[in-house]
Amino acid sequence: YNKTTTTKGDLPMKKAKRFTAILLAAVLLGGCGSQGVPQEDYDRVVAERNELQRENERLQKNYDTAVEDLASLQASIAIGEIKEEVVGERKEEAEPENSPAKESSVPNGGDVEILAEYTLPDSIGWYTMRFMVVKNNSSETVDISTSSLAYAEDGTMLGADDASLEALGAGCTSVFYEAFEVDGEIDHYETEMKSQKSRYYESVIQDLSYVQNDITDGAVFQVTNNGEESAEFVEGYALFFLNGELVYYETTYFTDDDSEIKPGATISKQLTSYEQFDAIEFYLTGRR
């Protein structure tokens, strides 16, 4: 579920300490140049210092962007201007006992259609992942959110989670997931799904294309931005299947140092499965 205990300041602080150490070394080497310190040692230290400075500037830029996004979201909630359109309603009764978890328990309807739904239990028993492949059948870019309860075969409630997907363009298809921290096997879900017209972002999925190059343990994906504007925070999801069942997934960002794919640019990444598979499904998310 990609949860982490690393705080926002940990990485920049470590980088800063290392940068300070390198800078001090550069000064000492410079001061001792007359005592026979090789020029190549001095040049190496200076080069590493410059690289760390560039990395520190990039991290600060990404942090500032995240802070701005959070501030925008908090502002919209505070003034109560987000209006949601309900496209799925909570089911009155649980699914039949033999209903497999991979089948959609959210009725299709409205502007958002669920094309497929897959459940992947965690191999070490921490989280059960529920992936939903969705298509926007409206003429506008929408944000999607879900709130779900997970049940065992006998109707016992096992857990709850929610999820969201931003900037899904008209006619576009993408994927998002919920992650349930449960003990036991999930049989079915009870889900409320909502959608709203995107207020802050535009879709980029319609401008993206990819080439899949299969390799022994996965695939190399080459994602191209065919639009006239930069695509931000483009993330790719590879779902690996064996005999029609989801057995593994991997995700990564297809971005440059500015967290973008520039117009006309192509970024390549390898996504690998640690389970045997015979088919791959690939989906993209992003915004601008």
PDB file of C-alpha atoms in Angstrom:
ATOM      1  CA  TYR A   1       0.000   0.000   0.000  1.00  0.00           C
ATOM      2  CA  ASN A   2       3.137   2.124  -0.218  1.00  0.00           C
ATOM      3  CA  LYS A   3       2.847   3.362   3.366  1.00  0.00           C
ATOM      4  CA  THR A   4       6.074   4.778   4.847  1.00  0.00           C
ATOM      5  CA  THR A   5       7.226   6.121   8.180  1.00  0.00           C
ATOM      6  CA  THR A   6       9.772   8.468   6.668  1.00  0.00           C
ATOM      7  CA  THR A   7       8.972  12.067   7.564  1.00  0.00           C
ATOM      8  CA  LYS A   8       9.023  14.902   5.020  1.00  0.00           C
ATOM      9  CA  GLY A   9      12.191  16.356   6.467  1.00  0.00           C
ATOM     10  CA  ASP A  10      14.271  13.162   6.796  1.00  0.00           C
ATOM     11  CA  LEU A  11      15.582  12.965   3.243  1.00  0.00           C
ATOM     12  CA  PRO A  12      16.376  16.674   2.785  1.00  0.00           C
ATOM     13  CA  MET A  13      18.084  16.733   6.234  1.00  0.00           C
ATOM     14  CA  LYS A  14      20.293  13.748   5.387  1.00  0.00           C
ATOM     15  CA  LYS A  15      21.130  15.328   2.037  1.00  0.00           C
ATOM     16  CA  ALA A  16      21.927  18.606   3.745  1.00  0.00           C
ATOM     17  CA  LYS A  17      24.268  16.949   6.262  1.00  0.00           C
ATOM     18  CA  ARG A  18      26.053  15.101   3.496  1.00  0.00           C
ATOM     19  CA  PHE A  19      26.284  18.297   1.440  1.00  0.00           C
ATOM     20  CA  THR A  20      27.841  20.116   4.425  1.00  0.00           C
ATOM     21  CA  ALA A  21      30.410  17.353   4.869  1.00  0.00           C
ATOM     22  CA  ILE A  22      31.354  17.432   1.193  1.00  0.00           C
ATOM     23  CA  LEU A  23      31.615  21.221   1.221  1.00  0.00           C
ATOM     24  CA  LEU A  24      33.913  21.106   4.282  1.00  0.00           C
ATOM     25  CA  ALA A  25      36.065  18.509   2.570  1.00  0.00           C
ATOM     26  CA  ALA A  26      36.300  20.686  -0.521  1.00  0.00           C
ATOM     27  CA  VAL A  27      37.443  23.667   1.576  1.00  0.00           C
ATOM     28  CA  LEU A  28      40.060  21.595   3.408  1.00  0.00           C
ATOM     29  CA  LEU A  29      41.358  20.145   0.180  1.00  0.00           C
ATOM     30  CA  GLY A  30      41.508  23.592  -1.345  1.00  0.00           C
ATOM     31  CA  GLY A  31      43.417  24.926   1.654  1.00  0.00           C
ATOM     32  CA  CYS A  32      45.913  22.088   1.518  1.00  0.00           C
ATOM     33  CA  GLY A  33      46.528  22.279  -2.204  1.00  0.00           C
ATOM     34  CA  SER A  34      50.002  23.606  -1.660  1.00  0.00           C
ATOM     35  CA  GLN A  35      50.872  20.530   0.433  1.00  0.00           C
ATOM     36  CA  GLY A  36      50.561  18.119  -2.477  1.00  0.00           C
ATOM     37  CA  VAL A  37      46.911  17.006  -2.519  1.00  0.00           C
ATOM     38  CA  PRO A  38      46.259  15.669  -6.048  1.00  0.00           C
ATOM     39  CA  GLN A  39      44.137  17.932  -8.258  1.00  0.00           C
ATOM     40  CA  GLU A  40      41.929  14.980  -9.246  1.00  0.00           C
ATOM     41  CA  ASP A  41      40.898  14.462  -5.580  1.00  0.00           C
ATOM     42  CA  TYR A  42      39.946  18.107  -5.281  1.00  0.00           C
ATOM     43  CA  ASP A  43      37.976  18.006  -8.568  1.00  0.00           C
ATOM     44  CA  ARG A  44      36.136  14.854  -7.471  1.00  0.00           C
ATOM     45  CA  VAL A  45      35.014  16.408  -4.178  1.00  0.00           C
ATOM     46  CA  VAL A  46      33.862  19.595  -5.911  1.00  0.00           C
ATOM     47  CA  ALA A  47      31.917  17.591  -8.524  1.00  0.00           C
ATOM     48  CA  GLU A  48      30.153  15.572  -5.821  1.00  0.00           C
ATOM     49  CA  ARG A  49      29.343  18.771  -3.937  1.00  0.00           C
ATOM     50  CA  ASN A  50      27.774  20.294  -7.063  1.00  0.00           C
ATOM     51  CA  GLU A  51      25.726  17.151  -7.719  1.00  0.00           C
ATOM     52  CA  LEU A  52      24.402  17.121  -4.150  1.00  0.00           C
ATOM     53  CA  GLN A  53      23.472  20.790  -4.456  1.00  0.00           C
ATOM     54  CA  ARG A  54      21.449  20.071  -7.621  1.00  0.00           C
ATOM     55  CA  GLU A  55      19.744  17.113  -5.919  1.00  0.00           C
ATOM     56  CA  ASN A  56      18.882  19.254  -2.903  1.00  0.00           C
ATOM     57  CA  GLU A  57      17.305  21.894  -5.168  1.00  0.00           C
ATOM     58  CA  ARG A  58      15.238  19.225  -6.960  1.00  0.00           C
ATOM     59  CA  LEU A  59      13.967  17.767  -3.663  1.00  0.00           C
ATOM     60  CA  GLN A  60      13.010  21.216  -2.420  1.00  0.00           C
ATOM     61  CA  LYS A  61      11.058  21.904  -5.631  1.00  0.00           C
ATOM     62  CA  ASN A  62       9.127  18.628  -5.319  1.00  0.00           C
ATOM     63  CA  TYR A  63       8.372  19.385  -1.655  1.00  0.00           C
ATOM     64  CA  ASP A  64       7.087  22.870  -2.504  1.00  0.00           C
ATOM     65  CA  THR A  65       4.799  21.404  -5.183  1.00  0.00           C
ATOM     66  CA  ALA A  66       3.330  18.887  -2.718  1.00  0.00           C
ATOM     67  CA  VAL A  67       2.699  21.644  -0.159  1.00  0.00           C
ATOM     68  CA  GLU A  68       0.863  23.739  -2.765  1.00  0.00           C
ATOM     69  CA  ASP A  69      -1.334  20.779  -3.768  1.00  0.00           C
ATOM     70  CA  LEU A  70      -2.219  20.097  -0.129  1.00  0.00           C
ATOM     71  CA  ALA A  71      -3.052  23.753   0.487  1.00  0.00           C
ATOM     72  CA  SER A  72      -5.388  23.806  -2.534  1.00  0.00           C
ATOM     73  CA  LEU A  73      -7.225  20.710  -1.339  1.00  0.00           C
ATOM     74  CA  GLN A  74      -7.582  22.025   2.208  1.00  0.00           C
ATOM     75  CA  ALA A  75      -8.912  25.333   0.893  1.00  0.00           C
ATOM     76  CA  SER A  76     -11.581  23.630  -1.210  1.00  0.00           C
ATOM     77  CA  ILE A  77     -12.754  21.574   1.747  1.00  0.00           C
ATOM     78  CA  ALA A  78     -12.795  24.583   4.084  1.00  0.00           C
ATOM     79  CA  ILE A  79     -15.079  26.676   1.888  1.00  0.00           C
ATOM     80  CA  GLY A  80     -17.363  23.744   1.172  1.00  0.00           C
ATOM     81  CA  GLU A  81     -17.507  24.254  -2.576  1.00  0.00           C
ATOM     82  CA  ILE A  82     -16.920  20.654  -3.665  1.00  0.00           C
ATOM     83  CA  LYS A  83     -20.176  19.266  -5.033  1.00  0.00           C
ATOM     84  CA  GLU A  84     -20.298  15.540  -5.619  1.00  0.00           C
ATOM     85  CA  GLU A  85     -22.479  13.506  -7.932  1.00  0.00           C
ATOM     86  CA  VAL A  86     -23.290  10.056  -6.597  1.00  0.00           C
ATOM     87  CA  VAL A  87     -22.832   7.420  -9.297  1.00  0.00           C
ATOM     88  CA  GLY A  88     -23.015   4.362  -7.082  1.00  0.00           C
ATOM     89  CA  GLU A  89     -25.031   3.707  -3.936  1.00  0.00           C
ATOM     90  CA  ARG A  90     -24.428   1.473  -0.925  1.00  0.00           C
ATOM     91  CA  LYS A  91     -25.950  -1.922  -1.451  1.00  0.00           C
ATOM     92  CA  GLU A  92     -28.795  -2.807   0.909  1.00  0.00           C
ATOM     93  CA  GLU A  93     -27.750  -6.411   1.362  1.00  0.00           C
ATOM     94  CA  ALA A  94     -24.448  -8.327   1.247  1.00  0.00           C
ATOM     95  CA  GLU A  95     -23.473 -10.243  -1.869  1.00  0.00           C
ATOM     96  CA  PRO A  96     -24.422 -13.941  -2.015  1.00  0.00           C
ATOM     97  CA  GLU A  97     -22.047 -16.114  -0.018  1.00  0.00           C
ATOM     98  CA  ASN A  98     -20.438 -17.651  -3.106  1.00  0.00           C
ATOM     99  CA  SER A  99     -19.842 -14.336  -4.882  1.00  0.00           C
ATOM    100  CA  PRO A 100     -16.106 -14.167  -5.752  1.00  0.00           C
ATOM    101  CA  ALA A 101     -14.291 -11.044  -4.553  1.00  0.00           C
ATOM    102  CA  LYS A 102     -12.862 -10.316  -8.014  1.00  0.00           C
ATOM    103  CA  GLU A 103     -16.326  -9.636  -9.445  1.00  0.00           C
ATOM    104  CA  SER A 104     -17.561  -6.058  -9.312  1.00  0.00           C
ATOM    105  CA  SER A 105     -19.797  -5.348  -6.320  1.00  0.00           C
ATOM    106  CA  VAL A 106     -20.354  -1.720  -7.419  1.00  0.00           C
ATOM    107  CA  PRO A 107     -23.183  -1.397  -9.960  1.00  0.00           C
ATOM    108  CA  ASN A 108     -22.109   0.246 -13.200  1.00  0.00           C
ATOM    109  CA  GLY A 109     -24.086   3.359 -14.006  1.00  0.00           C
ATOM    110  CA  GLY A 110     -23.952   7.097 -14.268  1.00  0.00           C
ATOM    111  CA  ASP A 111     -20.851   8.506 -15.888  1.00  0.00           C
ATOM    112  CA  VAL A 112     -18.275   6.093 -14.447  1.00  0.00           C
ATOM    113  CA  GLU A 113     -18.205   2.469 -15.561  1.00  0.00           C
ATOM    114  CA  ILE A 114     -16.296  -0.262 -13.757  1.00  0.00           C
ATOM    115  CA  LEU A 115     -14.760  -2.412 -16.474  1.00  0.00           C
ATOM    116  CA  ALA A 116     -13.027  -4.924 -14.187  1.00  0.00           C
ATOM    117  CA  GLU A 117     -12.267  -5.562 -10.538  1.00  0.00           C
ATOM    118  CA  TYR A 118      -9.433  -7.685  -9.111  1.00  0.00           C
ATOM    119  CA  THR A 119      -8.512  -8.718  -5.574  1.00  0.00           C
ATOM    120  CA  LEU A 120      -4.905  -9.493  -4.585  1.00  0.00           C
ATOM    121  CA  PRO A 121      -4.259 -10.841  -1.063  1.00  0.00           C
ATOM    122  CA  ASP A 122      -0.895  -9.824   0.372  1.00  0.00           C
ATOM    123  CA  SER A 123       1.501 -12.767   0.454  1.00  0.00           C
ATOM    124  CA  ILE A 124       2.584 -11.914   4.018  1.00  0.00           C
ATOM    125  CA  GLY A 125      -0.910 -11.157   5.240  1.00  0.00           C
ATOM    126  CA  TRP A 126      -0.787  -7.385   5.716  1.00  0.00           C
ATOM    127  CA  TYR A 127      -3.012  -5.846   3.060  1.00  0.00           C
ATOM    128  CA  THR A 128      -5.530  -7.156   0.566  1.00  0.00           C
ATOM    129  CA  MET A 129      -5.475  -4.966  -2.548  1.00  0.00           C
ATOM    130  CA  ARG A 130      -8.641  -4.320  -4.539  1.00  0.00           C
ATOM    131  CA  PHE A 131      -8.028  -2.866  -8.005  1.00  0.00           C
ATOM    132  CA  MET A 132     -10.836  -1.229  -9.984  1.00  0.00           C
ATOM    133  CA  VAL A 133     -10.465  -0.499 -13.710  1.00  0.00           C
ATOM    134  CA  VAL A 134     -12.774   2.408 -14.540  1.00  0.00           C
ATOM    135  CA  LYS A 135     -13.872   4.312 -17.634  1.00  0.00           C
ATOM    136  CA  ASN A 136     -15.275   7.853 -17.760  1.00  0.00           C
ATOM    137  CA  ASN A 137     -18.267   7.867 -20.107  1.00  0.00           C
ATOM    138  CA  SER A 138     -19.036  11.565 -19.583  1.00  0.00           C
ATOM    139  CA  SER A 139     -17.887  14.536 -21.654  1.00  0.00           C
ATOM    140  CA  GLU A 140     -15.958  16.113 -18.754  1.00  0.00           C
ATOM    141  CA  THR A 141     -12.848  15.330 -16.731  1.00  0.00           C
ATOM    142  CA  VAL A 142     -13.867  13.886 -13.362  1.00  0.00           C
ATOM    143  CA  ASP A 143     -12.416  12.977  -9.970  1.00  0.00           C
ATOM    144  CA  ILE A 144     -13.577   9.650  -8.511  1.00  0.00           C
ATOM    145  CA  SER A 145     -13.718   8.498  -4.881  1.00  0.00           C
ATOM    146  CA  THR A 146     -14.854   5.306  -3.163  1.00  0.00           C
ATOM    147  CA  SER A 147     -15.670   4.248   0.398  1.00  0.00           C
ATOM    148  CA  SER A 148     -15.901   0.494   0.957  1.00  0.00           C
ATOM    149  CA  LEU A 149     -16.517  -2.190   3.562  1.00  0.00           C
ATOM    150  CA  ALA A 150     -15.057  -5.684   3.152  1.00  0.00           C
ATOM    151  CA  TYR A 151     -16.884  -8.836   4.281  1.00  0.00           C
ATOM    152  CA  ALA A 152     -16.077 -12.499   4.819  1.00  0.00           C
ATOM    153  CA  GLU A 153     -18.119 -15.252   3.188  1.00  0.00           C
ATOM    154  CA  ASP A 154     -20.349 -15.556   6.274  1.00  0.00           C
ATOM    155  CA  GLY A 155     -21.151 -11.827   6.247  1.00  0.00           C
ATOM    156  CA  THR A 156     -18.713 -10.832   8.976  1.00  0.00           C
ATOM    157  CA  MET A 157     -17.248  -7.375   8.412  1.00  0.00           C
ATOM    158  CA  LEU A 158     -13.466  -7.574   8.049  1.00  0.00           C
ATOM    159  CA  GLY A 159     -12.333  -4.020   7.322  1.00  0.00           C
ATOM    160  CA  ALA A 160     -12.818  -0.681   5.567  1.00  0.00           C
ATOM    161  CA  ASP A 161     -10.914   1.588   3.213  1.00  0.00           C
ATOM    162  CA  ASP A 162     -11.361   4.392   0.685  1.00  0.00           C
ATOM    163  CA  ALA A 163      -9.576   5.528  -2.446  1.00  0.00           C
ATOM    164  CA  SER A 164      -9.600   8.244  -5.088  1.00  0.00           C
ATOM    165  CA  LEU A 165      -8.550   8.905  -8.674  1.00  0.00           C
ATOM    166  CA  GLU A 166      -8.009  12.442 -10.007  1.00  0.00           C
ATOM    167  CA  ALA A 167      -8.430  13.877 -13.491  1.00  0.00           C
ATOM    168  CA  LEU A 168      -9.904  10.989 -15.454  1.00  0.00           C
ATOM    169  CA  GLY A 169     -10.612  12.488 -18.874  1.00  0.00           C
ATOM    170  CA  ALA A 170     -13.696  12.016 -21.038  1.00  0.00           C
ATOM    171  CA  GLY A 171     -13.617   8.566 -22.601  1.00  0.00           C
ATOM    172  CA  CYS A 172     -10.429   7.625 -20.721  1.00  0.00           C
ATOM    173  CA  THR A 173      -9.730   4.386 -18.833  1.00  0.00           C
ATOM    174  CA  SER A 174      -7.476   4.020 -15.784  1.00  0.00           C
ATOM    175  CA  VAL A 175      -7.085   2.076 -12.538  1.00  0.00           C
ATOM    176  CA  PHE A 176      -6.996   2.786  -8.811  1.00  0.00           C
ATOM    177  CA  TYR A 177      -7.095   0.629  -5.701  1.00  0.00           C
ATOM    178  CA  GLU A 178      -8.207   0.230  -2.104  1.00  0.00           C
ATOM    179  CA  ALA A 179      -6.049  -1.586   0.473  1.00  0.00           C
ATOM    180  CA  PHE A 180      -7.653  -3.483   3.348  1.00  0.00           C
ATOM    181  CA  GLU A 181      -5.696  -4.451   6.455  1.00  0.00           C
ATOM    182  CA  VAL A 182      -7.635  -7.589   7.367  1.00  0.00           C
ATOM    183  CA  ASP A 183      -7.303 -11.012   8.929  1.00  0.00           C
ATOM    184  CA  GLY A 184      -9.017 -13.569   6.768  1.00  0.00           C
ATOM    185  CA  GLU A 185     -10.174 -13.838   3.166  1.00  0.00           C
ATOM    186  CA  ILE A 186     -12.429 -11.169   1.666  1.00  0.00           C
ATOM    187  CA  ASP A 187     -15.486 -12.555  -0.110  1.00  0.00           C
ATOM    188  CA  HIS A 188     -17.288  -9.380  -1.190  1.00  0.00           C
ATOM    189  CA  TYR A 189     -17.443  -5.610  -0.766  1.00  0.00           C
ATOM    190  CA  GLU A 190     -20.032  -2.951  -0.068  1.00  0.00           C
ATOM    191  CA  THR A 191     -19.041   0.257  -1.864  1.00  0.00           C
ATOM    192  CA  GLU A 192     -20.204   3.823  -2.307  1.00  0.00           C
ATOM    193  CA  MET A 193     -18.678   5.528  -5.338  1.00  0.00           C
ATOM    194  CA  LYS A 194     -18.874   9.242  -6.103  1.00  0.00           C
ATOM    195  CA  SER A 195     -17.658  11.409  -8.961  1.00  0.00           C
ATOM    196  CA  GLN A 196     -17.370  15.146  -9.486  1.00  0.00           C
ATOM    197  CA  LYS A 197     -16.154  17.443 -12.214  1.00  0.00           C
ATOM    198  CA  SER A 198     -12.452  18.123 -11.659  1.00  0.00           C
ATOM    199  CA  ARG A 199     -11.911  21.584 -10.183  1.00  0.00           C
ATOM    200  CA  TYR A 200      -8.133  21.846 -10.155  1.00  0.00           C
ATOM    201  CA  TYR A 201      -6.628  19.512 -12.763  1.00  0.00           C
ATOM    202  CA  GLU A 202      -6.999  18.544 -16.411  1.00  0.00           C
ATOM    203  CA  SER A 203      -6.647  15.045 -17.822  1.00  0.00           C
ATOM    204  CA  VAL A 204      -3.481  13.959 -19.637  1.00  0.00           C
ATOM    205  CA  ILE A 205      -4.267  10.286 -20.180  1.00  0.00           C
ATOM    206  CA  GLN A 206      -5.737  11.010 -23.610  1.00  0.00           C
ATOM    207  CA  ASP A 207      -2.350  12.456 -24.672  1.00  0.00           C
ATOM    208  CA  LEU A 208      -0.296   9.489 -23.500  1.00  0.00           C
ATOM    209  CA  SER A 209       0.649   6.388 -25.463  1.00  0.00           C
ATOM    210  CA  TYR A 210       2.945   3.506 -24.594  1.00  0.00           C
ATOM    211  CA  VAL A 211       4.901   0.656 -26.123  1.00  0.00           C
ATOM    212  CA  GLN A 212       5.196  -2.579 -24.153  1.00  0.00           C
ATOM    213  CA  ASN A 213       8.386  -4.606 -24.569  1.00  0.00           C
ATOM    214  CA  ASP A 214       8.042  -7.978 -22.816  1.00  0.00           C
ATOM    215  CA  ILE A 215      11.069  -9.380 -21.004  1.00  0.00           C
ATOM    216  CA  THR A 216      11.625 -12.536 -18.939  1.00  0.00           C
ATOM    217  CA  ASP A 217      10.360 -11.210 -15.590  1.00  0.00           C
ATOM    218  CA  GLY A 218       8.088  -8.377 -16.704  1.00  0.00           C
ATOM    219  CA  ALA A 219       8.134  -5.654 -19.326  1.00  0.00           C
ATOM    220  CA  VAL A 220       9.813  -2.382 -20.299  1.00  0.00           C
ATOM    221  CA  PHE A 221       7.221   0.327 -20.975  1.00  0.00           C
ATOM    222  CA  GLN A 222       8.003   3.386 -23.114  1.00  0.00           C
ATOM    223  CA  VAL A 223       5.482   6.149 -22.348  1.00  0.00           C
ATOM    224  CA  THR A 224       5.216   9.101 -24.752  1.00  0.00           C
ATOM    225  CA  ASN A 225       3.479  12.452 -24.260  1.00  0.00           C
ATOM    226  CA  ASN A 226       1.803  13.223 -27.590  1.00  0.00           C
ATOM    227  CA  GLY A 227       0.185  16.435 -26.323  1.00  0.00           C
ATOM    228  CA  GLU A 228       1.289  20.052 -26.480  1.00  0.00           C
ATOM    229  CA  GLU A 229       1.588  20.514 -22.697  1.00  0.00           C
ATOM    230  CA  SER A 230       3.651  18.755 -20.038  1.00  0.00           C
ATOM    231  CA  ALA A 231       2.047  15.779 -18.275  1.00  0.00           C
ATOM    232  CA  GLU A 232       2.598  15.828 -14.506  1.00  0.00           C
ATOM    233  CA  PHE A 233       3.007  12.935 -12.048  1.00  0.00           C
ATOM    234  CA  VAL A 234       2.397  10.237 -14.665  1.00  0.00           C
ATOM    235  CA  GLU A 235       2.250   6.862 -12.922  1.00  0.00           C
ATOM    236  CA  GLY A 236       2.088   3.448 -14.564  1.00  0.00           C
ATOM    237  CA  TYR A 237       0.450   0.346 -13.071  1.00  0.00           C
ATOM    238  CA  ALA A 238       1.349  -3.130 -14.312  1.00  0.00           C
ATOM    239  CA  LEU A 239      -1.031  -5.909 -13.240  1.00  0.00           C
ATOM    240  CA  PHE A 240       0.377  -9.423 -13.696  1.00  0.00           C
ATOM    241  CA  PHE A 241      -2.004 -12.367 -14.230  1.00  0.00           C
ATOM    242  CA  LEU A 242      -1.690 -16.130 -14.256  1.00  0.00           C
ATOM    243  CA  ASN A 243      -4.598 -18.134 -15.684  1.00  0.00           C
ATOM    244  CA  GLY A 244      -6.823 -15.065 -15.392  1.00  0.00           C
ATOM    245  CA  GLU A 245      -6.050 -14.405 -11.711  1.00  0.00           C
ATOM    246  CA  LEU A 246      -4.133 -11.350 -10.478  1.00  0.00           C
ATOM    247  CA  VAL A 247      -0.905 -12.599  -8.869  1.00  0.00           C
ATOM    248  CA  TYR A 248       1.291  -9.472  -8.629  1.00  0.00           C
ATOM    249  CA  TYR A 249       1.429  -5.765  -9.394  1.00  0.00           C
ATOM    250  CA  GLU A 250       4.076  -3.065  -9.653  1.00  0.00           C
ATOM    251  CA  THR A 251       3.860   0.678 -10.117  1.00  0.00           C
ATOM    252  CA  THR A 252       6.324   3.473 -10.905  1.00  0.00           C
ATOM    253  CA  TYR A 253       6.364   7.103 -12.022  1.00  0.00           C
ATOM    254  CA  PHE A 254       7.271   7.983 -15.607  1.00  0.00           C
ATOM    255  CA  THR A 255       8.688  11.459 -14.966  1.00  0.00           C
ATOM    256  CA  ASP A 256      11.812  13.580 -15.390  1.00  0.00           C
ATOM    257  CA  ASP A 257      13.493  15.722 -12.722  1.00  0.00           C
ATOM    258  CA  ASP A 258      10.560  18.163 -12.913  1.00  0.00           C
ATOM    259  CA  SER A 259       8.041  15.351 -12.225  1.00  0.00           C
ATOM    260  CA  GLU A 260       6.809  15.692 -15.821  1.00  0.00           C
ATOM    261  CA  ILE A 261       6.855  14.189 -19.278  1.00  0.00           C
ATOM    262  CA  LYS A 262       7.529  17.091 -21.628  1.00  0.00           C
ATOM    263  CA  PRO A 263       5.600  17.386 -24.919  1.00  0.00           C
ATOM    264  CA  GLY A 264       6.979  14.880 -27.413  1.00  0.00           C
ATOM    265  CA  ALA A 265       9.212  13.204 -24.820  1.00  0.00           C
ATOM    266  CA  THR A 266       9.357   9.479 -24.067  1.00  0.00           C
ATOM    267  CA  ILE A 267      10.303   7.973 -20.699  1.00  0.00           C
ATOM    268  CA  SER A 268      11.064   4.254 -20.290  1.00  0.00           C
ATOM    269  CA  LYS A 269      10.761   2.157 -17.130  1.00  0.00           C
ATOM    270  CA  GLN A 270      10.969  -1.544 -16.312  1.00  0.00           C
ATOM    271  CA  LEU A 271       8.224  -3.170 -14.234  1.00  0.00           C
ATOM    272  CA  THR A 272       8.988  -6.611 -12.830  1.00  0.00           C
ATOM    273  CA  SER A 273       6.918  -9.424 -11.336  1.00  0.00           C
ATOM    274  CA  TYR A 274       8.210 -11.709  -8.589  1.00  0.00           C
ATOM    275  CA  GLU A 275       5.458 -14.219  -9.368  1.00  0.00           C
ATOM    276  CA  GLN A 276       4.989 -16.393 -12.433  1.00  0.00           C
ATOM    277  CA  PHE A 277       2.593 -14.792 -14.929  1.00  0.00           C
ATOM    278  CA  ASP A 278       1.209 -15.217 -18.433  1.00  0.00           C
ATOM    279  CA  ALA A 279      -0.437 -11.828 -19.092  1.00  0.00           C
ATOM    280  CA  ILE A 280       0.026  -8.128 -18.209  1.00  0.00           C
ATOM    281  CA  GLU A 281      -2.444  -5.251 -18.080  1.00  0.00           C
ATOM    282  CA  PHE A 282      -1.004  -1.717 -18.022  1.00  0.00           C
ATOM    283  CA  TYR A 283      -2.741   1.535 -17.009  1.00  0.00           C
ATOM    284  CA  LEU A 284      -1.662   5.160 -16.617  1.00  0.00           C
ATOM    285  CA  THR A 285      -2.675   8.035 -14.349  1.00  0.00           C
ATOM    286  CA  GLY A 286      -1.576  11.684 -14.415  1.00  0.00           C
ATOM    287  CA  ARG A 287      -2.710  15.291 -14.656  1.00  0.00           C
ATOM    288  CA  ARG A 288      -1.756  18.794 -15.660  1.00  0.00           C
TER     289      ARG A 288
END
